[in-house]
Amino acid sequence: MTVVVFLSSLFGFMAFGMPIAFALILTGAVLMWYLDFWDVQLLAQNLQAGADSFPLLAVPFFILAGELMNAGGISRRIINMAQAYFGHKRGGLGYVAIAASVLLASMSGSALADTAALATLLLPMMRERGYPLSSSSGLVAAGGIIAPIIPPSMPFVIYGVVTNTSISQLFLAGMVPGLIMGVGLVIAWTMIARNIDEPRQEKATGAERRKALVDGAAALMLPVIIVGGLRGGLFTPTEAAVVAAVYALAVSTLLYRELNWRGLVEVLTQASRTTASVMFLCAAAIVSAYMITLAQLPGEIAAMLGPLAENPRLLMVAIMLLMIAVGMVLDLTPTILILGPVLAPIAIKAGIDPVYFGVMFVLIGSVGLITPPVGTVLNVVGGIGRLRMEVLVRGVMPFLLIYLVIVALLIAFPSIVTVPLAWLRR
């Protein structure tokens, strides 16, 4: 009955058009009333405690780093570098989009920021070169959701906080799945590119490639610094976010000199707005998570799953289907905040590695970003490219199928994630 009260309250408030953050707070209040544990002061204390978290300090700094990279020319140089090396191939701009997606993912950790940068710079070029609008927009959207998987990842930070999972280990565990996603996109695009008839771009000379590499070298150093620092124990994920923001600011203002004072004010303003929205959502989720724990909701759901809890792979399949269904109507961050505290204890009780489960949880939730009807990333691409949703859905389907195959592969062979993680833990 507690599960029914929780779900009906949450989705009922959302059905009336209430913002998710307020819906979470009120759902916590409903559970408190249902359990005969009403205390307004406790609600306020949990709301304040939800934002008072040292690991969550990484969120505003990663948001700021992403904004600085887009405004300071770092994202553009990454794309120019990828174009110098892959632009001459058949369907070359598609390979440029994939390479840029992986490289940008290793810097910002935000699917929306990466997708906006890729769509703004590449969609006009792909349209001009005669690429199918559906396929090119679908590829850009599919590439954008690699960002939550490859470190540094803002969703990993949020998941780690709400489930008490090591954020550093989540970062390290996401590297291999993120690269596999990139390879999957290459396979899908290679099949699509066979039917693209385009004027070939001349192959860049060695001098042009060296120039593009030198121009983007400073940008390429950011993921090296972050991953190396985490692996070497030089800083925590929260401190890594600060390093990323400071590095992006220094490169944008002192080296590339594309960010002036007026631009910096705009970047700080936009980052502040995004931070306020995300942090309030996180704080609201703690209210709901506290009542979920008090109501022993994970135990009730574990009892409902029954025999599946005895088979980790079947349990992962059930969770995957649930996540995909939820991802069709919710964004990634609310999905993490709502389902993370509920499903993580069930997975741990079933003997699933908590870090592996966290990676799979965020990966499946990220796929929801390109799944209609909500598909936040699809909406970003559609808004920038001025494309109808049916065009976007048609174009993203081949890449969505590839991602589902990758999810199934990682469920069937967890060692793809756990073995590299064990090596990186040393």
Short mmCIF file of C-alpha atoms in Angstrom, two decimals:
data_model
loop_
_atom_site.label_atom_id
_atom_site.label_comp_id
_atom_site.label_asym_id
_atom_site.label_seq_id
_atom_site.Cartn_x
_atom_site.Cartn_y
_atom_site.Cartn_z
CA MET A 1 0.00 0.00 0.00
CA THR A 2 2.91 2.37 0.73
CA VAL A 3 4.16 1.89 -2.83
CA VAL A 4 0.73 2.82 -4.17
CA VAL A 5 0.58 5.94 -1.99
CA PHE A 6 4.07 7.01 -3.10
CA LEU A 7 3.54 6.49 -6.84
CA SER A 8 0.00 7.85 -6.97
CA SER A 9 1.03 10.97 -5.04
CA LEU A 10 4.13 11.65 -7.16
CA PHE A 11 2.58 11.08 -10.56
CA GLY A 12 -0.68 12.68 -9.45
CA PHE A 13 1.07 15.94 -8.59
CA MET A 14 3.03 15.79 -11.84
CA ALA A 15 -0.15 15.13 -13.82
CA PHE A 16 -1.50 18.48 -12.58
CA GLY A 17 1.54 20.17 -14.10
CA MET A 18 3.40 20.72 -10.83
CA PRO A 19 7.21 21.08 -11.16
CA ILE A 20 9.00 17.88 -10.18
CA ALA A 21 10.84 19.48 -7.25
CA PHE A 22 7.58 20.58 -5.59
CA ALA A 23 5.98 17.23 -6.43
CA LEU A 24 8.80 15.46 -4.57
CA ILE A 25 8.40 17.67 -1.50
CA LEU A 26 4.65 17.15 -1.38
CA THR A 27 5.06 13.40 -1.95
CA GLY A 28 7.32 13.29 1.08
CA ALA A 29 4.67 15.20 3.03
CA VAL A 30 1.94 12.76 1.91
CA LEU A 31 4.06 9.78 3.01
CA MET A 32 4.72 11.51 6.34
CA TRP A 33 0.97 12.00 6.84
CA TYR A 34 0.21 8.41 5.74
CA LEU A 35 2.73 7.02 8.24
CA ASP A 36 1.26 9.23 10.98
CA PHE A 37 4.62 10.94 11.35
CA TRP A 38 3.65 14.52 10.53
CA ASP A 39 6.35 17.09 11.39
CA VAL A 40 6.74 20.26 9.31
CA GLN A 41 10.05 21.06 10.97
CA LEU A 42 11.44 17.70 9.85
CA LEU A 43 10.45 18.49 6.26
CA ALA A 44 12.32 21.79 6.44
CA GLN A 45 15.39 20.17 8.01
CA ASN A 46 15.60 17.53 5.28
CA LEU A 47 15.13 20.14 2.57
CA GLN A 48 18.04 22.13 3.98
CA ALA A 49 20.17 19.03 4.50
CA GLY A 50 19.55 17.96 0.90
CA ALA A 51 21.50 20.93 -0.43
CA ASP A 52 24.09 20.96 2.38
CA SER A 53 26.34 18.30 0.86
CA PHE A 54 30.04 18.58 0.02
CA PRO A 55 29.88 16.13 -2.94
CA LEU A 56 27.01 18.14 -4.47
CA LEU A 57 29.37 21.13 -4.73
CA ALA A 58 30.64 19.37 -7.85
CA VAL A 59 27.34 20.08 -9.62
CA PRO A 60 27.63 23.90 -9.96
CA PHE A 61 31.29 23.67 -10.93
CA PHE A 62 30.69 21.06 -13.65
CA ILE A 63 27.81 23.18 -14.95
CA LEU A 64 30.09 26.21 -14.97
CA ALA A 65 32.86 24.25 -16.74
CA GLY A 66 30.44 23.23 -19.50
CA GLU A 67 29.23 26.80 -20.01
CA LEU A 68 32.81 28.09 -20.10
CA MET A 69 33.85 25.52 -22.70
CA ASN A 70 31.02 26.46 -25.02
CA ALA A 71 31.50 30.22 -24.62
CA GLY A 72 35.30 30.14 -24.62
CA GLY A 73 35.86 28.27 -27.88
CA ILE A 74 36.99 24.98 -26.36
CA SER A 75 34.05 22.99 -27.78
CA ARG A 76 34.54 24.51 -31.23
CA ARG A 77 38.24 23.59 -31.29
CA ILE A 78 37.44 20.02 -30.35
CA ILE A 79 35.03 19.80 -33.30
CA ASN A 80 37.55 21.44 -35.65
CA MET A 81 40.19 18.93 -34.59
CA ALA A 82 37.84 15.99 -35.19
CA GLN A 83 36.96 17.42 -38.61
CA ALA A 84 40.61 17.67 -39.60
CA TYR A 85 41.08 13.95 -38.97
CA PHE A 86 37.73 12.47 -40.07
CA GLY A 87 35.99 15.07 -42.23
CA HIS A 88 37.23 13.64 -45.56
CA LYS A 89 35.56 10.23 -45.13
CA ARG A 90 32.17 9.34 -46.60
CA GLY A 91 29.72 10.63 -44.05
CA GLY A 92 32.71 12.36 -42.51
CA LEU A 93 30.75 14.91 -40.51
CA GLY A 94 28.99 12.03 -38.76
CA TYR A 95 32.35 10.65 -37.60
CA VAL A 96 33.30 14.17 -36.57
CA ALA A 97 30.14 14.32 -34.45
CA ILE A 98 30.96 10.99 -32.78
CA ALA A 99 34.59 11.88 -32.05
CA ALA A 100 33.56 15.30 -30.74
CA SER A 101 30.85 13.70 -28.58
CA VAL A 102 33.35 11.43 -26.85
CA LEU A 103 35.91 14.21 -26.37
CA LEU A 104 33.36 16.72 -25.08
CA ALA A 105 31.89 14.07 -22.78
CA SER A 106 35.29 13.75 -21.11
CA MET A 107 35.20 17.44 -20.22
CA SER A 108 31.72 18.68 -19.30
CA GLY A 109 29.63 15.76 -17.96
CA SER A 110 26.40 17.38 -19.15
CA ALA A 111 24.33 15.82 -21.93
CA LEU A 112 22.40 19.03 -22.60
CA ALA A 113 25.52 21.23 -22.80
CA ASP A 114 27.32 18.84 -25.16
CA THR A 115 24.26 18.34 -27.33
CA ALA A 116 23.70 22.08 -27.62
CA ALA A 117 27.32 22.63 -28.69
CA LEU A 118 27.25 19.79 -31.24
CA ALA A 119 23.88 20.77 -32.68
CA THR A 120 24.78 24.46 -32.98
CA LEU A 121 28.05 23.82 -34.79
CA LEU A 122 27.43 20.63 -36.79
CA LEU A 123 23.76 20.57 -37.82
CA PRO A 124 24.08 23.58 -40.19
CA MET A 125 27.19 22.02 -41.76
CA MET A 126 25.47 18.64 -42.20
CA ARG A 127 22.41 20.30 -43.70
CA GLU A 128 24.59 22.26 -46.14
CA ARG A 129 26.44 19.12 -47.23
CA GLY A 130 23.16 17.33 -48.03
CA TYR A 131 23.03 14.90 -45.11
CA PRO A 132 19.56 13.47 -44.28
CA LEU A 133 18.14 15.72 -41.59
CA SER A 134 16.66 12.83 -39.65
CA SER A 135 19.88 10.78 -39.50
CA SER A 136 22.17 13.72 -38.74
CA SER A 137 19.93 15.07 -35.96
CA GLY A 138 19.50 11.56 -34.53
CA LEU A 139 23.27 11.05 -34.45
CA VAL A 140 23.89 14.38 -32.70
CA ALA A 141 21.26 13.53 -30.08
CA ALA A 142 22.65 10.02 -29.57
CA GLY A 143 26.18 11.38 -29.24
CA GLY A 144 25.09 13.89 -26.63
CA ILE A 145 24.04 11.23 -24.12
CA ILE A 146 27.56 9.82 -23.89
CA ALA A 147 28.34 12.76 -21.58
CA PRO A 148 26.63 11.30 -18.47
CA ILE A 149 28.73 8.11 -18.76
CA ILE A 150 32.31 9.20 -19.46
CA PRO A 151 33.90 11.03 -16.51
CA PRO A 152 33.47 13.69 -15.30
CA SER A 153 29.74 13.02 -15.06
CA MET A 154 27.25 15.21 -13.23
CA PRO A 155 24.64 12.40 -13.05
CA PHE A 156 27.23 10.14 -11.39
CA VAL A 157 27.76 12.83 -8.75
CA ILE A 158 24.03 13.03 -8.04
CA TYR A 159 23.62 9.25 -8.04
CA GLY A 160 26.59 8.84 -5.70
CA VAL A 161 25.18 11.35 -3.24
CA VAL A 162 21.64 9.93 -3.07
CA THR A 163 22.76 6.27 -2.88
CA ASN A 164 26.00 6.71 -0.88
CA THR A 165 28.09 5.16 -3.68
CA SER A 166 31.73 6.10 -4.34
CA ILE A 167 31.69 8.87 -6.96
CA SER A 168 35.36 8.34 -7.83
CA GLN A 169 34.70 4.68 -8.62
CA LEU A 170 31.60 5.58 -10.65
CA PHE A 171 33.76 7.95 -12.69
CA LEU A 172 36.39 5.30 -13.36
CA ALA A 173 33.80 2.59 -14.10
CA GLY A 174 32.09 4.76 -16.72
CA MET A 175 35.10 5.01 -19.03
CA VAL A 176 34.75 1.65 -20.83
CA PRO A 177 30.93 1.75 -21.30
CA GLY A 178 31.24 5.31 -22.63
CA LEU A 179 33.82 4.26 -25.21
CA ILE A 180 31.67 1.27 -26.18
CA MET A 181 28.81 3.68 -26.83
CA GLY A 182 31.08 5.64 -29.16
CA VAL A 183 32.03 2.46 -31.03
CA GLY A 184 28.34 1.54 -31.31
CA LEU A 185 27.60 4.90 -32.92
CA VAL A 186 30.45 4.36 -35.40
CA ILE A 187 28.98 0.99 -36.43
CA ALA A 188 25.48 2.43 -36.86
CA TRP A 189 26.70 5.51 -38.75
CA THR A 190 28.90 3.44 -41.08
CA MET A 191 25.81 1.56 -42.24
CA ILE A 192 23.83 4.78 -42.68
CA ALA A 193 26.67 6.62 -44.44
CA ARG A 194 26.68 4.12 -47.31
CA ASN A 195 23.57 5.82 -48.67
CA ILE A 196 24.83 9.39 -48.27
CA ASP A 197 25.84 11.03 -51.52
CA GLU A 198 27.84 14.12 -50.62
CA PRO A 199 30.65 16.21 -52.09
CA ARG A 200 33.77 14.86 -50.41
CA GLN A 201 35.79 17.25 -48.30
CA GLU A 202 39.45 17.33 -49.23
CA LYS A 203 41.66 15.38 -46.86
CA ALA A 204 43.45 17.67 -44.47
CA THR A 205 47.18 17.93 -44.96
CA GLY A 206 49.63 16.90 -42.28
CA ALA A 207 50.28 20.56 -41.52
CA GLU A 208 46.54 21.28 -41.13
CA ARG A 209 46.10 18.31 -38.82
CA ARG A 210 49.07 19.35 -36.70
CA LYS A 211 47.70 22.89 -36.49
CA ALA A 212 44.26 21.61 -35.40
CA LEU A 213 45.89 19.29 -32.84
CA VAL A 214 48.07 22.06 -31.41
CA ASP A 215 45.08 24.42 -31.31
CA GLY A 216 43.02 21.88 -29.39
CA ALA A 217 45.83 20.49 -27.22
CA ALA A 218 44.91 22.66 -24.25
CA ALA A 219 41.34 21.38 -24.42
CA LEU A 220 42.53 17.76 -24.61
CA MET A 221 44.53 18.18 -21.42
CA LEU A 222 41.40 18.65 -19.30
CA PRO A 223 40.25 14.98 -19.28
CA VAL A 224 43.84 13.88 -18.73
CA ILE A 225 44.11 16.12 -15.68
CA ILE A 226 40.75 15.02 -14.25
CA VAL A 227 41.11 11.26 -14.77
CA GLY A 228 44.79 11.31 -13.80
CA GLY A 229 44.05 13.28 -10.65
CA LEU A 230 41.23 10.94 -9.62
CA ARG A 231 43.27 7.83 -10.41
CA GLY A 232 46.28 9.17 -8.55
CA GLY A 233 44.27 10.33 -5.54
CA LEU A 234 45.30 13.96 -6.00
CA PHE A 235 41.77 15.27 -5.58
CA THR A 236 38.19 14.20 -4.94
CA PRO A 237 35.42 14.39 -7.57
CA THR A 238 34.22 17.63 -5.99
CA GLU A 239 37.69 19.12 -6.23
CA ALA A 240 37.95 17.77 -9.78
CA ALA A 241 34.91 19.87 -10.70
CA VAL A 242 36.63 22.98 -9.36
CA VAL A 243 39.80 22.09 -11.29
CA ALA A 244 37.73 21.67 -14.47
CA ALA A 245 36.00 25.04 -14.04
CA VAL A 246 39.21 26.92 -13.22
CA TYR A 247 41.07 25.26 -16.10
CA ALA A 248 38.28 26.05 -18.57
CA LEU A 249 38.22 29.66 -17.37
CA ALA A 250 42.01 30.02 -17.72
CA VAL A 251 42.11 28.49 -21.20
CA SER A 252 39.11 30.53 -22.43
CA THR A 253 40.38 33.88 -21.13
CA LEU A 254 44.17 33.68 -21.11
CA LEU A 255 45.05 31.25 -23.90
CA TYR A 256 42.24 31.41 -26.48
CA ARG A 257 41.11 34.89 -25.36
CA GLU A 258 37.58 34.36 -26.66
CA LEU A 259 35.82 35.14 -23.38
CA ASN A 260 35.60 38.77 -22.26
CA TRP A 261 34.11 40.25 -19.10
CA ARG A 262 30.64 40.65 -20.62
CA GLY A 263 30.69 37.05 -21.85
CA LEU A 264 31.88 35.86 -18.44
CA VAL A 265 28.95 37.59 -16.73
CA GLU A 266 26.54 35.85 -19.12
CA VAL A 267 28.22 32.49 -18.49
CA LEU A 268 28.02 32.94 -14.70
CA THR A 269 24.38 34.02 -14.94
CA GLN A 270 23.36 31.02 -17.04
CA ALA A 271 25.35 28.61 -14.86
CA SER A 272 23.71 30.09 -11.73
CA ARG A 273 20.22 29.59 -13.14
CA THR A 274 20.92 25.98 -14.08
CA THR A 275 22.59 25.32 -10.72
CA ALA A 276 19.64 26.73 -8.78
CA SER A 277 17.23 24.46 -10.65
CA VAL A 278 19.34 21.31 -10.20
CA MET A 279 20.24 21.94 -6.56
CA PHE A 280 16.64 22.67 -5.54
CA LEU A 281 15.63 19.44 -7.26
CA CYS A 282 18.31 17.54 -5.31
CA ALA A 283 17.23 19.11 -2.03
CA ALA A 284 13.59 18.26 -2.70
CA ALA A 285 14.52 14.67 -3.51
CA ILE A 286 16.18 14.23 -0.12
CA VAL A 287 12.83 14.96 1.54
CA SER A 288 11.21 12.22 -0.50
CA ALA A 289 14.20 9.86 -0.06
CA TYR A 290 14.07 10.26 3.73
CA MET A 291 10.42 9.23 3.81
CA ILE A 292 11.09 6.39 1.35
CA THR A 293 13.65 5.01 3.80
CA LEU A 294 11.37 5.55 6.79
CA ALA A 295 8.51 3.78 5.00
CA GLN A 296 10.81 0.86 4.12
CA LEU A 297 9.78 1.22 0.49
CA PRO A 298 12.84 -0.65 -0.92
CA GLY A 299 11.93 -3.66 1.19
CA GLU A 300 8.34 -3.63 -0.09
CA ILE A 301 9.47 -3.40 -3.70
CA ALA A 302 12.04 -6.17 -3.13
CA ALA A 303 9.25 -8.36 -1.79
CA MET A 304 7.15 -7.54 -4.87
CA LEU A 305 10.00 -8.52 -7.19
CA GLY A 306 10.15 -11.85 -5.39
CA PRO A 307 12.08 -14.53 -7.29
CA LEU A 308 13.84 -11.95 -9.48
CA ALA A 309 15.93 -10.89 -6.50
CA GLU A 310 17.53 -14.35 -6.54
CA ASN A 311 18.83 -13.86 -10.10
CA PRO A 312 20.90 -10.68 -10.55
CA ARG A 313 20.64 -10.70 -14.36
CA LEU A 314 16.86 -11.10 -14.35
CA LEU A 315 16.68 -8.36 -11.74
CA MET A 316 18.78 -6.08 -13.97
CA VAL A 317 16.48 -6.80 -16.92
CA ALA A 318 13.42 -5.94 -14.82
CA ILE A 319 15.06 -2.74 -13.62
CA MET A 320 16.11 -1.90 -17.18
CA LEU A 321 12.51 -2.18 -18.39
CA LEU A 322 11.30 -0.08 -15.47
CA MET A 323 13.96 2.57 -16.12
CA ILE A 324 13.12 2.76 -19.82
CA ALA A 325 9.42 3.18 -19.00
CA VAL A 326 10.18 5.91 -16.45
CA GLY A 327 12.73 7.53 -18.78
CA MET A 328 10.01 8.00 -21.37
CA VAL A 329 8.24 10.48 -19.09
CA LEU A 330 10.97 11.82 -16.77
CA ASP A 331 14.34 13.51 -17.25
CA LEU A 332 17.55 11.81 -16.06
CA THR A 333 18.09 13.80 -12.86
CA PRO A 334 14.54 13.23 -11.48
CA THR A 335 14.83 9.56 -12.43
CA ILE A 336 18.02 9.25 -10.39
CA LEU A 337 16.58 11.16 -7.46
CA ILE A 338 13.31 9.21 -7.39
CA LEU A 339 14.39 5.66 -8.23
CA GLY A 340 18.01 5.65 -7.06
CA PRO A 341 17.29 5.42 -3.31
CA VAL A 342 14.60 2.80 -4.00
CA LEU A 343 16.38 0.43 -6.39
CA ALA A 344 20.02 0.64 -5.21
CA PRO A 345 19.40 -1.19 -1.88
CA ILE A 346 17.51 -3.93 -3.76
CA ALA A 347 20.42 -4.41 -6.18
CA ILE A 348 22.97 -4.56 -3.35
CA LYS A 349 20.84 -7.10 -1.48
CA ALA A 350 20.76 -9.23 -4.65
CA GLY A 351 24.56 -9.25 -4.72
CA ILE A 352 25.05 -6.77 -7.59
CA ASP A 353 28.18 -4.62 -7.36
CA PRO A 354 26.91 -1.14 -6.31
CA VAL A 355 29.27 0.69 -8.66
CA TYR A 356 28.33 -1.52 -11.61
CA PHE A 357 24.67 -1.00 -10.81
CA GLY A 358 25.20 2.77 -10.62
CA VAL A 359 26.80 2.81 -14.07
CA MET A 360 23.97 0.74 -15.55
CA PHE A 361 21.36 2.87 -13.79
CA VAL A 362 22.73 6.11 -15.25
CA LEU A 363 23.32 4.51 -18.67
CA ILE A 364 19.74 3.28 -18.95
CA GLY A 365 18.45 6.60 -17.65
CA SER A 366 20.55 8.41 -20.26
CA VAL A 367 18.91 6.38 -23.01
CA GLY A 368 15.65 7.89 -21.79
CA LEU A 369 16.97 11.31 -22.84
CA ILE A 370 16.52 10.29 -26.50
CA THR A 371 13.33 8.29 -25.96
CA PRO A 372 10.01 9.97 -26.82
CA PRO A 373 7.68 11.43 -25.70
CA VAL A 374 9.82 13.55 -23.33
CA GLY A 375 13.33 12.97 -24.71
CA THR A 376 14.99 16.13 -23.34
CA VAL A 377 18.01 15.82 -25.61
CA LEU A 378 15.76 15.29 -28.63
CA ASN A 379 13.96 18.51 -27.77
CA VAL A 380 17.27 20.40 -27.56
CA VAL A 381 18.29 19.18 -31.03
CA GLY A 382 14.83 19.91 -32.39
CA GLY A 383 14.86 23.43 -30.98
CA ILE A 384 18.28 24.27 -32.37
CA GLY A 385 17.71 22.61 -35.74
CA ARG A 386 14.04 23.64 -35.97
CA LEU A 387 13.00 20.07 -36.65
CA ARG A 388 9.72 18.32 -35.93
CA MET A 389 9.65 15.55 -33.33
CA GLU A 390 8.66 12.88 -35.88
CA VAL A 391 11.82 13.68 -37.88
CA LEU A 392 13.95 13.37 -34.75
CA VAL A 393 12.35 10.11 -33.64
CA ARG A 394 12.81 8.54 -37.08
CA GLY A 395 16.46 9.56 -37.15
CA VAL A 396 17.37 8.48 -33.63
CA MET A 397 15.84 4.98 -33.82
CA PRO A 398 18.92 3.15 -35.28
CA PHE A 399 21.14 4.64 -32.57
CA LEU A 400 18.58 3.90 -29.87
CA LEU A 401 18.54 0.25 -30.95
CA ILE A 402 22.36 0.13 -30.82
CA TYR A 403 22.28 1.51 -27.28
CA LEU A 404 19.74 -1.10 -26.21
CA VAL A 405 22.00 -3.82 -27.59
CA ILE A 406 24.91 -2.34 -25.58
CA VAL A 407 22.77 -2.32 -22.42
CA ALA A 408 21.85 -5.97 -22.99
CA LEU A 409 25.53 -6.81 -23.56
CA LEU A 410 26.59 -5.13 -20.32
CA ILE A 411 23.85 -6.96 -18.41
CA ALA A 412 24.88 -10.32 -19.90
CA PHE A 413 28.59 -9.68 -19.25
CA PRO A 414 29.04 -7.45 -16.17
CA SER A 415 32.79 -8.10 -16.31
CA ILE A 416 33.01 -5.57 -19.17
CA VAL A 417 32.50 -2.96 -16.45
CA THR A 418 33.81 -4.67 -13.32
CA VAL A 419 37.15 -5.99 -14.67
CA PRO A 420 38.47 -2.60 -15.89
CA LEU A 421 37.15 -1.05 -12.68
CA ALA A 422 39.09 -3.58 -10.59
CA TRP A 423 42.27 -2.65 -12.50
CA LEU A 424 41.64 1.07 -12.07
CA ARG A 425 40.98 0.63 -8.35
CA ARG A 426 44.56 -0.58 -7.80
#
